[in-house]
């Protein structure tokens, strides 16, 4: 024990403990309604966003020619039936529709859409699982009407997490989840359901999905290729007017949804925040349509461009060790070169931050490894002020309290 004390500085150790105590307490303090925007920004920050927003060159990313995005905004059931018949006649590999199909007033249009859907050999429709926080289960589902569900498979489109929080950035997707008998009567208890992009790839190339699940991850980081311009895209009206090359759809994955990238008034109800946004802090407007996210997930699975992530426990251990040595350096400077403390402590912080940024970038793009450095970044930010608070206030105050207590005990015993 004495040998351990010899090599561990108590001030540095306890200062590091206070840093991690602050990291635990701070989110609790931010739970008050007044701090909700700050709390959302705190939780939604990811160091890896800098890679996409500032350090990556989008023009170097090649387009994925396996995927075609088709905008069906403003198209009625009658028009959608015609559109599906046209694209289906061009031999696509899979058609995925991310839209809740509901009957309209034109019954003949509904019948035509029903027939058009039934003529598609490989069809995926979207649905959305509704999570009940009280029961901790999915207790309802939002999906297309019965008339349109005869010949297809379904995939859920919950983008971010179980609760689908609209203010969060989409960085990952759930590879599967469970639904119970009480949630959906037509599904057996504890049945596994899969997301929309995975079901699309399953029909396109089942072996790719097999490799996805061999990774044994319930959640996967999305390796974003880019926005709509990294895929083929076409407006639904162009399809209806047959203004396209007949070879555009053959053997491809066709994704149909509300999607209008050139509209000055975008459909915010169908958009999400993504790490590709150049404003990776202080985001104001969502930047990526849900169908674009599906395309990125599908492209990643097909090309097997997966990310791995450092386990949280290992990231915390690394953060603790680095924080300890930074504080030990601060203490040494404070004791030996007190007049230079502010400058040298700032230099240490900047150098360590740049090294972390470089490691984060190269591991992410060269190794496809997320170092999970968020905790480390917050720890080194708090290291200097908490060290000063500990040595200048907490430690002297604690000694004074114990000194007064010991003096009081002595007087009582006397």
mmCIF file of C-alpha atoms in Angstrom:
data_model
loop_
_atom_site.group_PDB
_atom_site.id
_atom_site.type_symbol
_atom_site.label_atom_id
_atom_site.label_comp_id
_atom_site.label_asym_id
_atom_site.label_seq_id
_atom_site.Cartn_x
_atom_site.Cartn_y
_atom_site.Cartn_z
ATOM 1 C CA UNK A 1 0.000 0.000 0.000
ATOM 2 C CA UNK A 2 2.852 2.355 0.860
ATOM 3 C CA UNK A 3 4.431 1.638 -2.539
ATOM 4 C CA UNK A 4 1.199 2.666 -4.257
ATOM 5 C CA UNK A 5 1.037 5.904 -2.243
ATOM 6 C CA UNK A 6 4.624 6.588 -3.249
ATOM 7 C CA UNK A 7 3.709 6.712 -6.939
ATOM 8 C CA UNK A 8 0.234 8.289 -6.674
ATOM 9 C CA UNK A 9 -0.070 11.950 -5.795
ATOM 10 C CA UNK A 10 -3.034 12.434 -3.462
ATOM 11 C CA UNK A 11 -3.905 15.946 -4.663
ATOM 12 C CA UNK A 12 -3.930 14.830 -8.296
ATOM 13 C CA UNK A 13 -5.920 11.710 -7.466
ATOM 14 C CA UNK A 14 -8.615 13.486 -5.443
ATOM 15 C CA UNK A 15 -8.835 16.307 -7.978
ATOM 16 C CA UNK A 16 -9.461 13.682 -10.678
ATOM 17 C CA UNK A 17 -12.166 12.111 -8.514
ATOM 18 C CA UNK A 18 -13.843 15.512 -8.217
ATOM 19 C CA UNK A 19 -13.672 15.913 -12.007
ATOM 20 C CA UNK A 20 -15.574 12.671 -12.489
ATOM 21 C CA UNK A 21 -17.982 13.556 -9.690
ATOM 22 C CA UNK A 22 -18.712 16.792 -11.561
ATOM 23 C CA UNK A 23 -19.327 14.824 -14.771
ATOM 24 C CA UNK A 24 -21.936 12.774 -12.903
ATOM 25 C CA UNK A 25 -23.587 15.693 -11.096
ATOM 26 C CA UNK A 26 -23.615 18.175 -13.988
ATOM 27 C CA UNK A 27 -26.255 16.317 -16.069
ATOM 28 C CA UNK A 28 -28.464 16.126 -12.959
ATOM 29 C CA UNK A 29 -28.236 19.893 -12.475
ATOM 30 C CA UNK A 30 -29.121 20.406 -16.129
ATOM 31 C CA UNK A 31 -32.369 18.457 -15.627
ATOM 32 C CA UNK A 32 -34.206 21.612 -14.533
ATOM 33 C CA UNK A 33 -36.516 22.973 -17.234
ATOM 34 C CA UNK A 34 -34.528 26.196 -17.444
ATOM 35 C CA UNK A 35 -31.458 24.262 -18.608
ATOM 36 C CA UNK A 36 -33.190 21.872 -21.034
ATOM 37 C CA UNK A 37 -31.662 23.430 -24.203
ATOM 38 C CA UNK A 38 -28.197 23.272 -22.623
ATOM 39 C CA UNK A 39 -28.803 19.698 -21.486
ATOM 40 C CA UNK A 40 -29.890 18.662 -24.986
ATOM 41 C CA UNK A 41 -26.745 20.194 -26.480
ATOM 42 C CA UNK A 42 -24.600 18.506 -23.803
ATOM 43 C CA UNK A 43 -26.031 15.047 -24.456
ATOM 44 C CA UNK A 44 -26.147 15.469 -28.231
ATOM 45 C CA UNK A 45 -22.494 16.437 -28.603
ATOM 46 C CA UNK A 46 -20.159 13.906 -30.225
ATOM 47 C CA UNK A 47 -16.507 14.565 -30.934
ATOM 48 C CA UNK A 48 -16.734 12.497 -34.112
ATOM 49 C CA UNK A 49 -19.090 15.078 -35.676
ATOM 50 C CA UNK A 50 -16.045 17.259 -36.357
ATOM 51 C CA UNK A 51 -14.767 14.563 -38.724
ATOM 52 C CA UNK A 52 -17.795 14.923 -40.986
ATOM 53 C CA UNK A 53 -18.443 18.638 -40.566
ATOM 54 C CA UNK A 54 -14.935 20.086 -40.842
ATOM 55 C CA UNK A 55 -12.265 17.495 -41.663
ATOM 56 C CA UNK A 56 -13.770 15.235 -44.301
ATOM 57 C CA UNK A 57 -13.781 15.982 -48.041
ATOM 58 C CA UNK A 58 -17.301 15.101 -49.316
ATOM 59 C CA UNK A 59 -16.208 15.269 -52.954
ATOM 60 C CA UNK A 60 -13.911 12.279 -52.386
ATOM 61 C CA UNK A 61 -16.844 10.047 -51.441
ATOM 62 C CA UNK A 62 -18.013 8.019 -54.437
ATOM 63 C CA UNK A 63 -21.715 7.776 -55.255
ATOM 64 C CA UNK A 64 -23.493 4.488 -54.554
ATOM 65 C CA UNK A 65 -25.132 3.462 -57.825
ATOM 66 C CA UNK A 66 -27.136 0.647 -56.206
ATOM 67 C CA UNK A 67 -29.684 3.063 -54.749
ATOM 68 C CA UNK A 68 -32.227 5.389 -56.383
ATOM 69 C CA UNK A 69 -34.211 7.933 -54.342
ATOM 70 C CA UNK A 70 -37.645 8.871 -55.694
ATOM 71 C CA UNK A 71 -39.568 11.852 -54.326
ATOM 72 C CA UNK A 72 -43.303 11.160 -54.035
ATOM 73 C CA UNK A 73 -44.288 14.467 -52.409
ATOM 74 C CA UNK A 74 -47.728 15.640 -53.497
ATOM 75 C CA UNK A 75 -48.547 12.435 -55.401
ATOM 76 C CA UNK A 76 -51.999 10.938 -54.806
ATOM 77 C CA UNK A 77 -52.776 7.240 -54.466
ATOM 78 C CA UNK A 78 -53.743 7.176 -58.131
ATOM 79 C CA UNK A 79 -50.455 8.757 -59.161
ATOM 80 C CA UNK A 80 -48.500 6.499 -56.811
ATOM 81 C CA UNK A 81 -50.124 3.429 -58.373
ATOM 82 C CA UNK A 82 -49.066 4.607 -61.837
ATOM 83 C CA UNK A 83 -45.563 5.409 -60.607
ATOM 84 C CA UNK A 84 -45.116 1.961 -59.025
ATOM 85 C CA UNK A 85 -46.331 0.272 -62.199
ATOM 86 C CA UNK A 86 -43.829 2.257 -64.272
ATOM 87 C CA UNK A 87 -40.789 1.582 -62.091
ATOM 88 C CA UNK A 88 -41.801 -2.048 -61.547
ATOM 89 C CA UNK A 89 -41.880 -2.589 -65.310
ATOM 90 C CA UNK A 90 -38.175 -1.654 -65.379
ATOM 91 C CA UNK A 91 -37.137 -4.655 -63.239
ATOM 92 C CA UNK A 92 -35.901 -3.121 -59.981
ATOM 93 C CA UNK A 93 -34.346 -5.428 -57.409
ATOM 94 C CA UNK A 94 -36.245 -4.028 -54.395
ATOM 95 C CA UNK A 95 -38.813 -1.278 -53.855
ATOM 96 C CA UNK A 96 -39.011 0.330 -50.417
ATOM 97 C CA UNK A 97 -41.718 2.852 -49.540
ATOM 98 C CA UNK A 98 -41.215 5.042 -46.487
ATOM 99 C CA UNK A 99 -44.707 6.445 -46.297
ATOM 100 C CA UNK A 100 -47.820 5.495 -44.370
ATOM 101 C CA UNK A 101 -50.242 4.491 -47.121
ATOM 102 C CA UNK A 102 -53.847 5.349 -46.280
ATOM 103 C CA UNK A 103 -57.000 5.062 -48.414
ATOM 104 C CA UNK A 104 -58.251 8.311 -49.916
ATOM 105 C CA UNK A 105 -61.710 9.312 -51.172
ATOM 106 C CA UNK A 106 -61.135 7.818 -54.625
ATOM 107 C CA UNK A 107 -61.921 4.119 -54.119
ATOM 108 C CA UNK A 108 -60.766 3.185 -57.624
ATOM 109 C CA UNK A 109 -57.387 4.803 -56.911
ATOM 110 C CA UNK A 110 -57.106 2.739 -53.726
ATOM 111 C CA UNK A 111 -57.826 -0.454 -55.659
ATOM 112 C CA UNK A 112 -55.280 0.467 -58.322
ATOM 113 C CA UNK A 113 -52.636 1.129 -55.659
ATOM 114 C CA UNK A 114 -53.462 -2.202 -54.024
ATOM 115 C CA UNK A 115 -52.962 -3.999 -57.363
ATOM 116 C CA UNK A 116 -49.749 -2.111 -58.120
ATOM 117 C CA UNK A 117 -48.268 -3.056 -54.751
ATOM 118 C CA UNK A 118 -49.251 -6.704 -55.221
ATOM 119 C CA UNK A 119 -47.400 -6.789 -58.544
ATOM 120 C CA UNK A 120 -44.081 -5.918 -56.877
ATOM 121 C CA UNK A 121 -41.978 -9.010 -56.186
ATOM 122 C CA UNK A 122 -39.795 -7.511 -53.459
ATOM 123 C CA UNK A 123 -41.583 -4.790 -51.516
ATOM 124 C CA UNK A 124 -40.833 -3.230 -48.123
ATOM 125 C CA UNK A 125 -43.243 -0.834 -46.409
ATOM 126 C CA UNK A 126 -42.338 1.283 -43.415
ATOM 127 C CA UNK A 127 -43.968 1.366 -40.021
ATOM 128 C CA UNK A 128 -43.143 3.063 -36.751
ATOM 129 C CA UNK A 129 -43.056 1.440 -33.336
ATOM 130 C CA UNK A 130 -44.578 3.531 -30.545
ATOM 131 C CA UNK A 131 -42.771 3.175 -27.220
ATOM 132 C CA UNK A 132 -44.571 3.396 -23.887
ATOM 133 C CA UNK A 133 -42.205 4.775 -21.250
ATOM 134 C CA UNK A 134 -44.438 3.616 -18.394
ATOM 135 C CA UNK A 135 -44.537 -0.040 -19.408
ATOM 136 C CA UNK A 136 -41.125 -0.097 -21.067
ATOM 137 C CA UNK A 137 -42.618 -1.809 -24.134
ATOM 138 C CA UNK A 138 -43.928 -1.018 -27.589
ATOM 139 C CA UNK A 139 -47.679 -0.797 -27.119
ATOM 140 C CA UNK A 140 -48.818 0.425 -30.552
ATOM 141 C CA UNK A 141 -47.686 0.720 -34.133
ATOM 142 C CA UNK A 142 -48.274 3.256 -36.877
ATOM 143 C CA UNK A 143 -48.496 1.600 -40.291
ATOM 144 C CA UNK A 144 -50.248 1.557 -43.661
ATOM 145 C CA UNK A 145 -53.904 0.601 -44.063
ATOM 146 C CA UNK A 146 -54.984 -3.056 -44.344
ATOM 147 C CA UNK A 147 -55.736 -2.710 -48.058
ATOM 148 C CA UNK A 148 -52.062 -2.071 -48.839
ATOM 149 C CA UNK A 149 -50.427 -4.665 -46.595
ATOM 150 C CA UNK A 150 -51.153 -7.928 -48.423
ATOM 151 C CA UNK A 151 -47.873 -8.680 -50.174
ATOM 152 C CA UNK A 152 -44.926 -7.033 -48.476
ATOM 153 C CA UNK A 153 -42.664 -7.065 -45.462
ATOM 154 C CA UNK A 154 -42.356 -4.275 -42.916
ATOM 155 C CA UNK A 155 -39.460 -2.428 -41.337
ATOM 156 C CA UNK A 156 -39.640 0.167 -38.594
ATOM 157 C CA UNK A 157 -38.284 3.659 -39.237
ATOM 158 C CA UNK A 158 -37.491 4.811 -35.699
ATOM 159 C CA UNK A 159 -34.288 6.628 -36.607
ATOM 160 C CA UNK A 160 -32.485 7.534 -33.422
ATOM 161 C CA UNK A 161 -33.587 5.471 -30.482
ATOM 162 C CA UNK A 162 -36.652 3.900 -28.970
ATOM 163 C CA UNK A 163 -38.151 7.306 -28.186
ATOM 164 C CA UNK A 164 -37.067 8.954 -31.487
ATOM 165 C CA UNK A 165 -36.150 12.302 -29.868
ATOM 166 C CA UNK A 166 -36.434 14.922 -32.570
ATOM 167 C CA UNK A 167 -33.686 17.185 -31.186
ATOM 168 C CA UNK A 168 -30.986 14.506 -31.289
ATOM 169 C CA UNK A 169 -28.522 13.934 -34.090
ATOM 170 C CA UNK A 170 -28.881 10.627 -35.946
ATOM 171 C CA UNK A 171 -25.524 8.877 -35.663
ATOM 172 C CA UNK A 172 -26.613 5.260 -35.337
ATOM 173 C CA UNK A 173 -29.497 2.902 -35.997
ATOM 174 C CA UNK A 174 -31.089 0.033 -34.098
ATOM 175 C CA UNK A 175 -30.387 -3.263 -35.852
ATOM 176 C CA UNK A 176 -33.326 -5.050 -34.217
ATOM 177 C CA UNK A 177 -35.680 -4.847 -31.278
ATOM 178 C CA UNK A 178 -38.429 -6.890 -29.629
ATOM 179 C CA UNK A 179 -42.185 -6.425 -29.587
ATOM 180 C CA UNK A 180 -44.489 -8.172 -27.164
ATOM 181 C CA UNK A 181 -47.883 -9.816 -27.666
ATOM 182 C CA UNK A 182 -49.535 -7.017 -25.722
ATOM 183 C CA UNK A 183 -48.012 -4.446 -28.054
ATOM 184 C CA UNK A 184 -49.032 -5.907 -31.408
ATOM 185 C CA UNK A 185 -51.694 -8.605 -31.334
ATOM 186 C CA UNK A 186 -50.698 -10.083 -34.675
ATOM 187 C CA UNK A 187 -47.134 -10.737 -33.538
ATOM 188 C CA UNK A 188 -46.009 -13.518 -31.249
ATOM 189 C CA UNK A 189 -44.569 -12.578 -27.893
ATOM 190 C CA UNK A 190 -40.926 -11.438 -27.951
ATOM 191 C CA UNK A 191 -40.812 -11.425 -31.737
ATOM 192 C CA UNK A 192 -37.748 -9.756 -33.231
ATOM 193 C CA UNK A 193 -38.487 -6.927 -35.679
ATOM 194 C CA UNK A 194 -35.992 -5.193 -37.959
ATOM 195 C CA UNK A 195 -35.574 -1.626 -39.244
ATOM 196 C CA UNK A 196 -36.632 -0.543 -42.706
ATOM 197 C CA UNK A 197 -33.091 -0.388 -44.216
ATOM 198 C CA UNK A 198 -32.205 -3.875 -42.956
ATOM 199 C CA UNK A 199 -35.370 -5.373 -44.459
ATOM 200 C CA UNK A 200 -34.543 -3.704 -47.784
ATOM 201 C CA UNK A 201 -31.029 -5.177 -47.806
ATOM 202 C CA UNK A 202 -32.446 -8.572 -46.799
ATOM 203 C CA UNK A 203 -34.366 -8.676 -50.089
ATOM 204 C CA UNK A 204 -31.429 -7.250 -52.038
ATOM 205 C CA UNK A 205 -28.660 -9.505 -50.672
ATOM 206 C CA UNK A 206 -29.428 -11.726 -47.630
ATOM 207 C CA UNK A 207 -25.731 -12.503 -47.075
ATOM 208 C CA UNK A 208 -25.060 -8.846 -46.261
ATOM 209 C CA UNK A 209 -27.654 -8.940 -43.489
ATOM 210 C CA UNK A 210 -26.142 -12.179 -42.207
ATOM 211 C CA UNK A 211 -22.788 -10.400 -41.866
ATOM 212 C CA UNK A 212 -24.478 -7.479 -40.115
ATOM 213 C CA UNK A 213 -25.926 -9.730 -37.422
ATOM 214 C CA UNK A 214 -22.711 -11.692 -37.063
ATOM 215 C CA UNK A 215 -21.312 -8.481 -35.560
ATOM 216 C CA UNK A 216 -23.782 -9.022 -32.705
ATOM 217 C CA UNK A 217 -24.485 -5.314 -32.163
ATOM 218 C CA UNK A 218 -27.932 -4.098 -31.197
ATOM 219 C CA UNK A 219 -26.953 -0.637 -32.415
ATOM 220 C CA UNK A 220 -24.567 0.322 -35.219
ATOM 221 C CA UNK A 221 -22.851 3.630 -35.964
ATOM 222 C CA UNK A 222 -23.829 4.898 -39.419
ATOM 223 C CA UNK A 223 -20.952 5.428 -41.828
ATOM 224 C CA UNK A 224 -22.442 8.344 -43.766
ATOM 225 C CA UNK A 225 -21.584 8.507 -47.447
ATOM 226 C CA UNK A 226 -23.371 11.817 -47.930
ATOM 227 C CA UNK A 227 -26.598 13.550 -48.879
ATOM 228 C CA UNK A 228 -28.915 12.775 -51.812
ATOM 229 C CA UNK A 229 -26.221 13.673 -54.371
ATOM 230 C CA UNK A 230 -24.283 10.524 -53.426
ATOM 231 C CA UNK A 231 -27.127 8.424 -54.867
ATOM 232 C CA UNK A 232 -29.318 8.531 -57.944
ATOM 233 C CA UNK A 233 -32.371 10.677 -57.290
ATOM 234 C CA UNK A 234 -35.397 11.623 -59.349
ATOM 235 C CA UNK A 235 -38.716 13.393 -58.819
ATOM 236 C CA UNK A 236 -41.886 11.328 -58.949
ATOM 237 C CA UNK A 237 -43.330 13.651 -61.590
ATOM 238 C CA UNK A 238 -40.390 12.844 -63.861
ATOM 239 C CA UNK A 239 -41.163 9.150 -63.513
ATOM 240 C CA UNK A 240 -44.837 9.712 -64.315
ATOM 241 C CA UNK A 241 -43.817 11.723 -67.383
ATOM 242 C CA UNK A 242 -41.306 8.984 -68.284
ATOM 243 C CA UNK A 243 -38.450 11.471 -68.266
ATOM 244 C CA UNK A 244 -35.747 8.977 -67.322
ATOM 245 C CA UNK A 245 -33.340 6.442 -68.741
ATOM 246 C CA UNK A 246 -35.014 2.984 -68.700
ATOM 247 C CA UNK A 247 -31.783 1.480 -67.341
ATOM 248 C CA UNK A 248 -31.889 3.716 -64.261
ATOM 249 C CA UNK A 249 -34.055 1.326 -62.227
ATOM 250 C CA UNK A 250 -32.949 -2.113 -63.442
ATOM 251 C CA UNK A 251 -31.521 -4.233 -60.622
ATOM 252 C CA UNK A 252 -31.496 -1.273 -58.207
ATOM 253 C CA UNK A 253 -32.913 -0.507 -54.781
ATOM 254 C CA UNK A 254 -35.668 2.093 -55.232
ATOM 255 C CA UNK A 255 -36.576 4.126 -52.143
ATOM 256 C CA UNK A 256 -39.806 6.138 -52.308
ATOM 257 C CA UNK A 257 -40.622 8.840 -49.770
ATOM 258 C CA UNK A 258 -41.285 12.520 -49.183
ATOM 259 C CA UNK A 259 -38.069 14.032 -50.389
ATOM 260 C CA UNK A 260 -37.566 17.429 -52.006
ATOM 261 C CA UNK A 261 -33.967 18.662 -51.620
ATOM 262 C CA UNK A 262 -34.471 21.709 -53.856
ATOM 263 C CA UNK A 263 -37.587 23.032 -52.123
ATOM 264 C CA UNK A 264 -37.061 26.385 -50.426
ATOM 265 C CA UNK A 265 -39.600 25.275 -47.781
ATOM 266 C CA UNK A 266 -38.342 21.786 -46.892
ATOM 267 C CA UNK A 267 -40.549 19.167 -45.268
ATOM 268 C CA UNK A 268 -39.179 19.463 -41.721
ATOM 269 C CA UNK A 269 -41.499 16.726 -40.490
ATOM 270 C CA UNK A 270 -39.425 14.252 -42.519
ATOM 271 C CA UNK A 271 -35.984 15.646 -41.696
ATOM 272 C CA UNK A 272 -33.448 14.896 -38.978
ATOM 273 C CA UNK A 273 -30.193 16.297 -37.686
ATOM 274 C CA UNK A 274 -27.127 14.512 -39.041
ATOM 275 C CA UNK A 275 -23.390 14.714 -38.264
ATOM 276 C CA UNK A 276 -22.825 15.982 -41.824
ATOM 277 C CA UNK A 277 -24.215 19.399 -40.876
ATOM 278 C CA UNK A 278 -21.358 21.931 -41.036
ATOM 279 C CA UNK A 279 -22.779 23.551 -37.881
ATOM 280 C CA UNK A 280 -22.025 20.610 -35.600
ATOM 281 C CA UNK A 281 -22.749 22.756 -32.526
ATOM 282 C CA UNK A 282 -25.749 25.021 -32.077
ATOM 283 C CA UNK A 283 -27.822 23.374 -34.801
ATOM 284 C CA UNK A 284 -31.043 25.176 -35.700
ATOM 285 C CA UNK A 285 -32.621 23.225 -38.592
ATOM 286 C CA UNK A 286 -32.587 19.512 -39.488
ATOM 287 C CA UNK A 287 -30.422 18.855 -42.530
ATOM 288 C CA UNK A 288 -31.148 15.306 -43.765
ATOM 289 C CA UNK A 289 -34.345 13.595 -44.912
ATOM 290 C CA UNK A 290 -35.221 10.237 -43.404
ATOM 291 C CA UNK A 291 -34.948 8.571 -46.811
ATOM 292 C CA UNK A 292 -31.363 9.859 -47.114
ATOM 293 C CA UNK A 293 -30.550 8.242 -43.767
ATOM 294 C CA UNK A 294 -32.051 4.960 -44.999
ATOM 295 C CA UNK A 295 -29.881 5.197 -48.119
ATOM 296 C CA UNK A 296 -26.742 5.725 -46.031
ATOM 297 C CA UNK A 297 -27.549 2.757 -43.792
ATOM 298 C CA UNK A 298 -28.323 0.518 -46.778
ATOM 299 C CA UNK A 299 -25.127 1.592 -48.530
ATOM 300 C CA UNK A 300 -23.067 0.861 -45.422
ATOM 301 C CA UNK A 301 -24.538 -2.635 -45.005
ATOM 302 C CA UNK A 302 -24.128 -3.544 -48.679
ATOM 303 C CA UNK A 303 -20.522 -2.305 -48.797
ATOM 304 C CA UNK A 304 -19.734 -3.608 -45.280
ATOM 305 C CA UNK A 305 -18.233 -0.273 -44.244
ATOM 306 C CA UNK A 306 -18.886 -0.674 -40.533
ATOM 307 C CA UNK A 307 -17.495 1.280 -37.608
ATOM 308 C CA UNK A 308 -16.285 -0.271 -34.379
ATOM 309 C CA UNK A 309 -16.389 1.614 -31.089
ATOM 310 C CA UNK A 310 -14.195 1.505 -27.992
ATOM 311 C CA UNK A 311 -16.230 0.121 -25.025
ATOM 312 C CA UNK A 312 -17.504 2.753 -22.597
ATOM 313 C CA UNK A 313 -15.683 1.244 -19.611
ATOM 314 C CA UNK A 314 -12.353 1.427 -21.436
ATOM 315 C CA UNK A 315 -13.066 4.999 -22.560
ATOM 316 C CA UNK A 316 -13.752 5.994 -18.926
ATOM 317 C CA UNK A 317 -10.548 4.326 -17.689
ATOM 318 C CA UNK A 318 -8.537 6.156 -20.356
ATOM 319 C CA UNK A 319 -10.232 9.454 -19.474
ATOM 320 C CA UNK A 320 -9.414 8.966 -15.776
ATOM 321 C CA UNK A 321 -5.733 8.160 -16.422
ATOM 322 C CA UNK A 322 -5.242 11.062 -18.829
ATOM 323 C CA UNK A 323 -7.035 13.469 -16.503
ATOM 324 C CA UNK A 324 -4.870 12.331 -13.567
ATOM 325 C CA UNK A 325 -1.608 12.930 -15.432
ATOM 326 C CA UNK A 326 -2.801 16.311 -16.697
ATOM 327 C CA UNK A 327 -3.622 17.411 -13.158
ATOM 328 C CA UNK A 328 -0.282 16.044 -11.923
ATOM 329 C CA UNK A 329 1.405 18.214 -14.559
ATOM 330 C CA UNK A 330 -0.676 21.220 -13.462
ATOM 331 C CA UNK A 331 0.389 20.664 -9.852
ATOM 332 C CA UNK A 332 4.065 20.386 -10.776
ATOM 333 C CA UNK A 333 3.910 23.648 -12.721
ATOM 334 C CA UNK A 334 1.932 25.321 -9.925
ATOM 335 C CA UNK A 335 4.574 24.383 -7.362
ATOM 336 C CA UNK A 336 7.737 24.924 -9.439
ATOM 337 C CA UNK A 337 6.799 27.685 -11.899
ATOM 338 C CA UNK A 338 3.834 29.445 -10.332
ATOM 339 C CA UNK A 339 4.160 32.633 -12.391
ATOM 340 C CA UNK A 340 3.936 30.565 -15.592
ATOM 341 C CA UNK A 341 1.016 28.416 -14.443
ATOM 342 C CA UNK A 342 -1.789 30.018 -16.485
ATOM 343 C CA UNK A 343 0.208 30.003 -19.711
ATOM 344 C CA UNK A 344 1.705 26.520 -19.375
ATOM 345 C CA UNK A 345 -1.561 24.925 -18.240
ATOM 346 C CA UNK A 346 -3.256 26.422 -21.298
ATOM 347 C CA UNK A 347 -0.480 25.078 -23.547
ATOM 348 C CA UNK A 348 -0.913 21.588 -22.055
ATOM 349 C CA UNK A 349 -4.673 21.728 -22.605
ATOM 350 C CA UNK A 350 -4.316 22.879 -26.226
ATOM 351 C CA UNK A 351 -1.664 20.264 -27.058
ATOM 352 C CA UNK A 352 -3.664 17.414 -25.500
ATOM 353 C CA UNK A 353 -6.833 18.599 -27.260
ATOM 354 C CA UNK A 354 -5.078 18.676 -30.643
ATOM 355 C CA UNK A 355 -3.619 15.211 -30.067
ATOM 356 C CA UNK A 356 -7.085 13.871 -29.197
ATOM 357 C CA UNK A 357 -8.535 15.538 -32.284
ATOM 358 C CA UNK A 358 -5.854 13.984 -34.492
ATOM 359 C CA UNK A 359 -6.306 10.544 -32.929
ATOM 360 C CA UNK A 360 -10.070 10.873 -33.315
ATOM 361 C CA UNK A 361 -9.760 11.781 -37.005
ATOM 362 C CA UNK A 362 -7.231 9.154 -38.061
ATOM 363 C CA UNK A 363 -8.845 6.316 -36.128
ATOM 364 C CA UNK A 364 -12.267 7.223 -37.540
ATOM 365 C CA UNK A 365 -11.241 7.463 -41.189
ATOM 366 C CA UNK A 366 -8.301 5.074 -41.440
ATOM 367 C CA UNK A 367 -9.333 2.379 -38.963
ATOM 368 C CA UNK A 368 -13.118 3.011 -38.922
ATOM 369 C CA UNK A 369 -12.832 3.047 -35.127
ATOM 370 C CA UNK A 370 -14.719 5.424 -32.838
ATOM 371 C CA UNK A 371 -12.417 6.061 -29.862
ATOM 372 C CA UNK A 372 -15.401 7.214 -27.781
ATOM 373 C CA UNK A 373 -13.561 10.329 -26.579
ATOM 374 C CA UNK A 374 -16.518 12.431 -25.419
ATOM 375 C CA UNK A 375 -15.915 11.591 -21.765
ATOM 376 C CA UNK A 376 -12.191 12.298 -22.131
ATOM 377 C CA UNK A 377 -12.847 15.694 -23.707
ATOM 378 C CA UNK A 378 -15.179 16.832 -20.928
ATOM 379 C CA UNK A 379 -12.735 15.525 -18.304
ATOM 380 C CA UNK A 380 -9.760 17.511 -19.604
ATOM 381 C CA UNK A 381 -11.914 20.648 -19.919
ATOM 382 C CA UNK A 382 -12.769 20.416 -16.207
ATOM 383 C CA UNK A 383 -9.295 19.310 -15.074
ATOM 384 C CA UNK A 384 -7.670 22.725 -14.562
ATOM 385 C CA UNK A 385 -10.561 24.597 -12.861
ATOM 386 C CA UNK A 386 -11.353 21.678 -10.565
ATOM 387 C CA UNK A 387 -7.675 21.229 -9.648
ATOM 388 C CA UNK A 388 -7.550 24.898 -8.673
ATOM 389 C CA UNK A 389 -10.831 24.625 -6.766
ATOM 390 C CA UNK A 390 -9.570 21.549 -4.914
ATOM 391 C CA UNK A 391 -6.133 22.889 -3.937
ATOM 392 C CA UNK A 392 -7.208 26.482 -3.240
ATOM 393 C CA UNK A 393 -10.608 25.924 -1.614
ATOM 394 C CA UNK A 394 -11.796 22.354 -1.009
ATOM 395 C CA UNK A 395 -8.600 20.995 0.561
ATOM 396 C CA UNK A 396 -7.910 23.998 2.883
ATOM 397 C CA UNK A 397 -11.565 24.124 3.912
ATOM 398 C CA UNK A 398 -11.588 20.389 4.684
ATOM 399 C CA UNK A 399 -8.443 20.706 6.787
ATOM 400 C CA UNK A 400 -9.933 23.627 8.676
ATOM 401 C CA UNK A 401 -13.134 21.706 9.412
ATOM 402 C CA UNK A 402 -11.222 18.691 10.714
ATOM 403 C CA UNK A 403 -8.917 20.952 12.711
ATOM 404 C CA UNK A 404 -11.879 22.639 14.408
ATOM 405 C CA UNK A 405 -13.510 19.258 15.026
ATOM 406 C CA UNK A 406 -10.360 17.854 16.627
ATOM 407 C CA UNK A 407 -10.001 20.972 18.776
ATOM 408 C CA UNK A 408 -13.610 20.634 19.912
ATOM 409 C CA UNK A 409 -13.117 16.965 20.800
ATOM 410 C CA UNK A 410 -9.997 17.901 22.783
ATOM 411 C CA UNK A 411 -11.863 20.580 24.764
ATOM 412 C CA UNK A 412 -14.723 18.169 25.532
ATOM 413 C CA UNK A 413 -12.305 15.504 26.745
ATOM 414 C CA UNK A 414 -10.537 18.085 28.901
#
